[in-house]
PDB file of C-alpha atoms in Angstrom:
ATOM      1  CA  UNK W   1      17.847  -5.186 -10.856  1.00 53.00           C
ATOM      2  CA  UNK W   2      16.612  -1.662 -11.099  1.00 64.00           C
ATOM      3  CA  UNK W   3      15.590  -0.376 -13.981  1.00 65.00           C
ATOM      4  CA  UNK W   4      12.883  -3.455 -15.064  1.00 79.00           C
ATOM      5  CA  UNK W   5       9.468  -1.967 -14.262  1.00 88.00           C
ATOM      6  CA  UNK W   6       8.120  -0.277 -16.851  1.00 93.00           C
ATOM      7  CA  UNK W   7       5.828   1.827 -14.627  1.00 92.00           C
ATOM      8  CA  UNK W   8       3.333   2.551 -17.817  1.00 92.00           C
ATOM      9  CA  UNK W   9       5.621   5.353 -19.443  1.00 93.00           C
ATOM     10  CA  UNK W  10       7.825   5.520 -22.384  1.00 94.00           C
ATOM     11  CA  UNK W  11      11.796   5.089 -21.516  1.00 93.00           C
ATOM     12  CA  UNK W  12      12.706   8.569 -21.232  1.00 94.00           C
ATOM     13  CA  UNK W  13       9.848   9.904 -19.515  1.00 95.00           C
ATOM     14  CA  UNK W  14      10.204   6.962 -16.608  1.00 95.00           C
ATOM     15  CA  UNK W  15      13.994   8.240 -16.304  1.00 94.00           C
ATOM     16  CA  UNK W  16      13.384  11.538 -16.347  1.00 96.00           C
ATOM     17  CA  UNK W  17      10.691  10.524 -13.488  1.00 96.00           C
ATOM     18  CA  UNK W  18      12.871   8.286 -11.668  1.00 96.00           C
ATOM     19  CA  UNK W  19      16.113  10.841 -11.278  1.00 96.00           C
ATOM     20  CA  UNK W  20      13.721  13.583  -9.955  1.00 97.00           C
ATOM     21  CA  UNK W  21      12.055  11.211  -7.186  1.00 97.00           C
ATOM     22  CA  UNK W  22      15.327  10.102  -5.977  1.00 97.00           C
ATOM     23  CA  UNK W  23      16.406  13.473  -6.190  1.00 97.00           C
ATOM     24  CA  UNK W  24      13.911  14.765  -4.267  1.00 97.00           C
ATOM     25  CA  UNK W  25      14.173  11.900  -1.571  1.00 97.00           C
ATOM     26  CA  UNK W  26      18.271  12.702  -0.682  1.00 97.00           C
ATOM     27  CA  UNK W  27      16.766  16.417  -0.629  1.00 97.00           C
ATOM     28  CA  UNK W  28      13.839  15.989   1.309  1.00 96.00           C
ATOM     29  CA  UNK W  29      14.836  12.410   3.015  1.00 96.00           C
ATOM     30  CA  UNK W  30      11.271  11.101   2.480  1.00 96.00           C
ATOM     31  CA  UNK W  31       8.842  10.816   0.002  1.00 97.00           C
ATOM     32  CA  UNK W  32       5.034   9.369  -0.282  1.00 97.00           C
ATOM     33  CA  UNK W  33       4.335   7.432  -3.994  1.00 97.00           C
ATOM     34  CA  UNK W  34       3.005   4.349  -4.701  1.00 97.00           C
ATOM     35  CA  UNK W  35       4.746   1.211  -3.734  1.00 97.00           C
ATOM     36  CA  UNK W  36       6.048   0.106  -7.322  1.00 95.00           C
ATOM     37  CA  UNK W  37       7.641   3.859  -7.722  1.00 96.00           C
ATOM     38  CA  UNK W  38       9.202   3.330  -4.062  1.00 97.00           C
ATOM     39  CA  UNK W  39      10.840   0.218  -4.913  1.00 96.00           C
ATOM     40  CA  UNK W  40      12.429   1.529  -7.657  1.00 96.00           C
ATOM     41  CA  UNK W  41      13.205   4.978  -6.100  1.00 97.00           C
ATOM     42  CA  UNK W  42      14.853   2.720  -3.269  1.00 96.00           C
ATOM     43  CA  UNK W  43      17.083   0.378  -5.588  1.00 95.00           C
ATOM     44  CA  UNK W  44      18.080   3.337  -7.543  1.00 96.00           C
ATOM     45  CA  UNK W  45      18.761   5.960  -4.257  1.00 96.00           C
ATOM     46  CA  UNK W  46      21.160   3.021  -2.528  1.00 96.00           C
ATOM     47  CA  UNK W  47      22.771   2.611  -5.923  1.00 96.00           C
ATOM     48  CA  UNK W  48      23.947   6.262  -5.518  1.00 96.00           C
ATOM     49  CA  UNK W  49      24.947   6.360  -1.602  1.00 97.00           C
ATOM     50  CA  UNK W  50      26.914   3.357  -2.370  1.00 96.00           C
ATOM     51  CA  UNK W  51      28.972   5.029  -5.227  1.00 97.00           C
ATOM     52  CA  UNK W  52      28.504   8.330  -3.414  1.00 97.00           C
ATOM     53  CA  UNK W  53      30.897   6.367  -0.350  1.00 96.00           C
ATOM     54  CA  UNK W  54      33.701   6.353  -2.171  1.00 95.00           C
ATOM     55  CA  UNK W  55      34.143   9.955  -3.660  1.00 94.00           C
ATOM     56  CA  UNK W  56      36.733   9.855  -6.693  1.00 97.00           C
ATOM     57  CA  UNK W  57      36.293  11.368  -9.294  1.00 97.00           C
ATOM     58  CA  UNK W  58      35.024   9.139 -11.771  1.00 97.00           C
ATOM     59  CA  UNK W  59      32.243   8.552  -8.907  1.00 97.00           C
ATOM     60  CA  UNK W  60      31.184  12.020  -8.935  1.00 97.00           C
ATOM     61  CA  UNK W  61      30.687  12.519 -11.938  1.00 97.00           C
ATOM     62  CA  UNK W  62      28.597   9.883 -11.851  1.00 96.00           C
ATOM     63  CA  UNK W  63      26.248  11.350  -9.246  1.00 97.00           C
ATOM     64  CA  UNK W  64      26.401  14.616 -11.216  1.00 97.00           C
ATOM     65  CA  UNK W  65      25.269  13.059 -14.373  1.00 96.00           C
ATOM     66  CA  UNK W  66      22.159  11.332 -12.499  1.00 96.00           C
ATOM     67  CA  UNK W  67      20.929  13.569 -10.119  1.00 96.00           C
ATOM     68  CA  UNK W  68      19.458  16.567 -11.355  1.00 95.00           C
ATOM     69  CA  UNK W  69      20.522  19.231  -8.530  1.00 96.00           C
ATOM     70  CA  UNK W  70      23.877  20.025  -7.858  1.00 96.00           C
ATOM     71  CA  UNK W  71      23.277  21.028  -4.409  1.00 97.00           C
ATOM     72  CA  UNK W  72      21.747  17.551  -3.553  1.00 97.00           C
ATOM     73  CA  UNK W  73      24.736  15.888  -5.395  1.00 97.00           C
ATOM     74  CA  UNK W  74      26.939  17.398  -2.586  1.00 97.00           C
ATOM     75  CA  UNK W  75      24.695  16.900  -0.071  1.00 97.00           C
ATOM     76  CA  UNK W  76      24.632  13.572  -0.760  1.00 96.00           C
ATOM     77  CA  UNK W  77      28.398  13.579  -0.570  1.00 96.00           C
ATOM     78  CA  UNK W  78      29.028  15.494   2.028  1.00 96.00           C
ATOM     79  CA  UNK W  79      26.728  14.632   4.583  1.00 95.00           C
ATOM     80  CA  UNK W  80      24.506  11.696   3.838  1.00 95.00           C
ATOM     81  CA  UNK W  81      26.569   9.322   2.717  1.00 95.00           C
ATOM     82  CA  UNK W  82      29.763   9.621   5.483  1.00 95.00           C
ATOM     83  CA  UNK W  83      26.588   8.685   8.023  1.00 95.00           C
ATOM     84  CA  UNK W  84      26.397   5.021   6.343  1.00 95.00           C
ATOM     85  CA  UNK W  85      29.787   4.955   5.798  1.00 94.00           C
ATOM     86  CA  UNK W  86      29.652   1.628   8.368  1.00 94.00           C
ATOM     87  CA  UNK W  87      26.557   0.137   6.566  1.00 93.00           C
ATOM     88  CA  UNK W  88      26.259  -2.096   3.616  1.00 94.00           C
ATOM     89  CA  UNK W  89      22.925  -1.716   2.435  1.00 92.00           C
ATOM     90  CA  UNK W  90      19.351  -0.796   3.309  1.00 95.00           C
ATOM     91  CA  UNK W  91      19.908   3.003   3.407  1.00 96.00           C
ATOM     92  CA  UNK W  92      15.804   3.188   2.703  1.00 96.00           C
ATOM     93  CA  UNK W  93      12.737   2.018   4.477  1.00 97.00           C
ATOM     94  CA  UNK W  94       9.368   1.582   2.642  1.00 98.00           C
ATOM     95  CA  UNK W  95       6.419   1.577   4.848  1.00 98.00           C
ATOM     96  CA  UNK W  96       3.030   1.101   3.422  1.00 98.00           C
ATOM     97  CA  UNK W  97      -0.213   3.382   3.823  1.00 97.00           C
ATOM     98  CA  UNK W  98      -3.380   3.272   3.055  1.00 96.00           C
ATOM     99  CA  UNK W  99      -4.572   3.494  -0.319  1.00 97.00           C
ATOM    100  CA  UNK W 100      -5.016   6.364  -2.723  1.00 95.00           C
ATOM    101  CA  UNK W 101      -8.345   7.731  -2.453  1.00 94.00           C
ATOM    102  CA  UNK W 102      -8.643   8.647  -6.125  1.00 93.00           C
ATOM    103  CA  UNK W 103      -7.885   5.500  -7.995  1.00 95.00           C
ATOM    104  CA  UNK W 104      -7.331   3.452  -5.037  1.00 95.00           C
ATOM    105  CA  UNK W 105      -3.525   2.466  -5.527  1.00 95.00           C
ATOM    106  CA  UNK W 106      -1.406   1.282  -3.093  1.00 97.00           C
ATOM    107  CA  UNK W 107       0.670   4.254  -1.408  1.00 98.00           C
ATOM    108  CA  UNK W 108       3.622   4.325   0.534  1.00 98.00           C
ATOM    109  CA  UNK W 109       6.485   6.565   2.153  1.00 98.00           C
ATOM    110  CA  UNK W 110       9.719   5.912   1.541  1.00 98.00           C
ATOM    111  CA  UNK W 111      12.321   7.470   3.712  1.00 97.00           C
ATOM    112  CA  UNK W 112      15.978   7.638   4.293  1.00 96.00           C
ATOM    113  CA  UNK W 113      17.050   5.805   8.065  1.00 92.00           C
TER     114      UNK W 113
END
């Protein structure tokens, strides 16, 4: 269920967080975090292409009210998610790096297929 980690900031400051990395990933189509970030980045980004699939209304407004760019938001759909339009799921791939050199935590990139 997305949503549980806590990631180590107060509620609206991990939302606030969380709507800008996702986002940035539908803008950009990858991003490099950590690995507990990317999981929830992930749950939260195929939460959107799934509602983004079916585009009524009450869906879009939806999309509007989560992601903060109103470009991305018909980016999203417009072109991304008519591509998965045949696929249920697993719109994201986390692969693991090496570890941050500063504090040593564990990094990944997370990337739309």
């Amino acid at each position: 269920m997305p949503g549980t980690r806590k990631l180590g900031r107060p509620t609206a400051h991990r939302t606030a967080m969380l709507r800008a990395m996702v986002t940035f990933l539908l803008e950009k189509g990858r991003i490099e975090t950590t690995v507990t970030r990317a999981k929830e980045v992930r749950s939260l980004t195929e939460k959107m292409i799934t509602i983004a699939k079916n585009p009524t209304l009450a869906n879009k407004r939806m999309i509007y009210s989560f992601v903060t760019k109103e470009s991305v938001a018909k980016k999203l759909f417009d072109e991304i998610a008519p591509k998965y339009a045949e696929r249920n799921g697993g719109y994201c791939r986390i692969i693991k790096t090496e570890a941050r050199r500063g504090d040593a935590a564990e990094m990944a990139i997370i990337t739309l297929i």
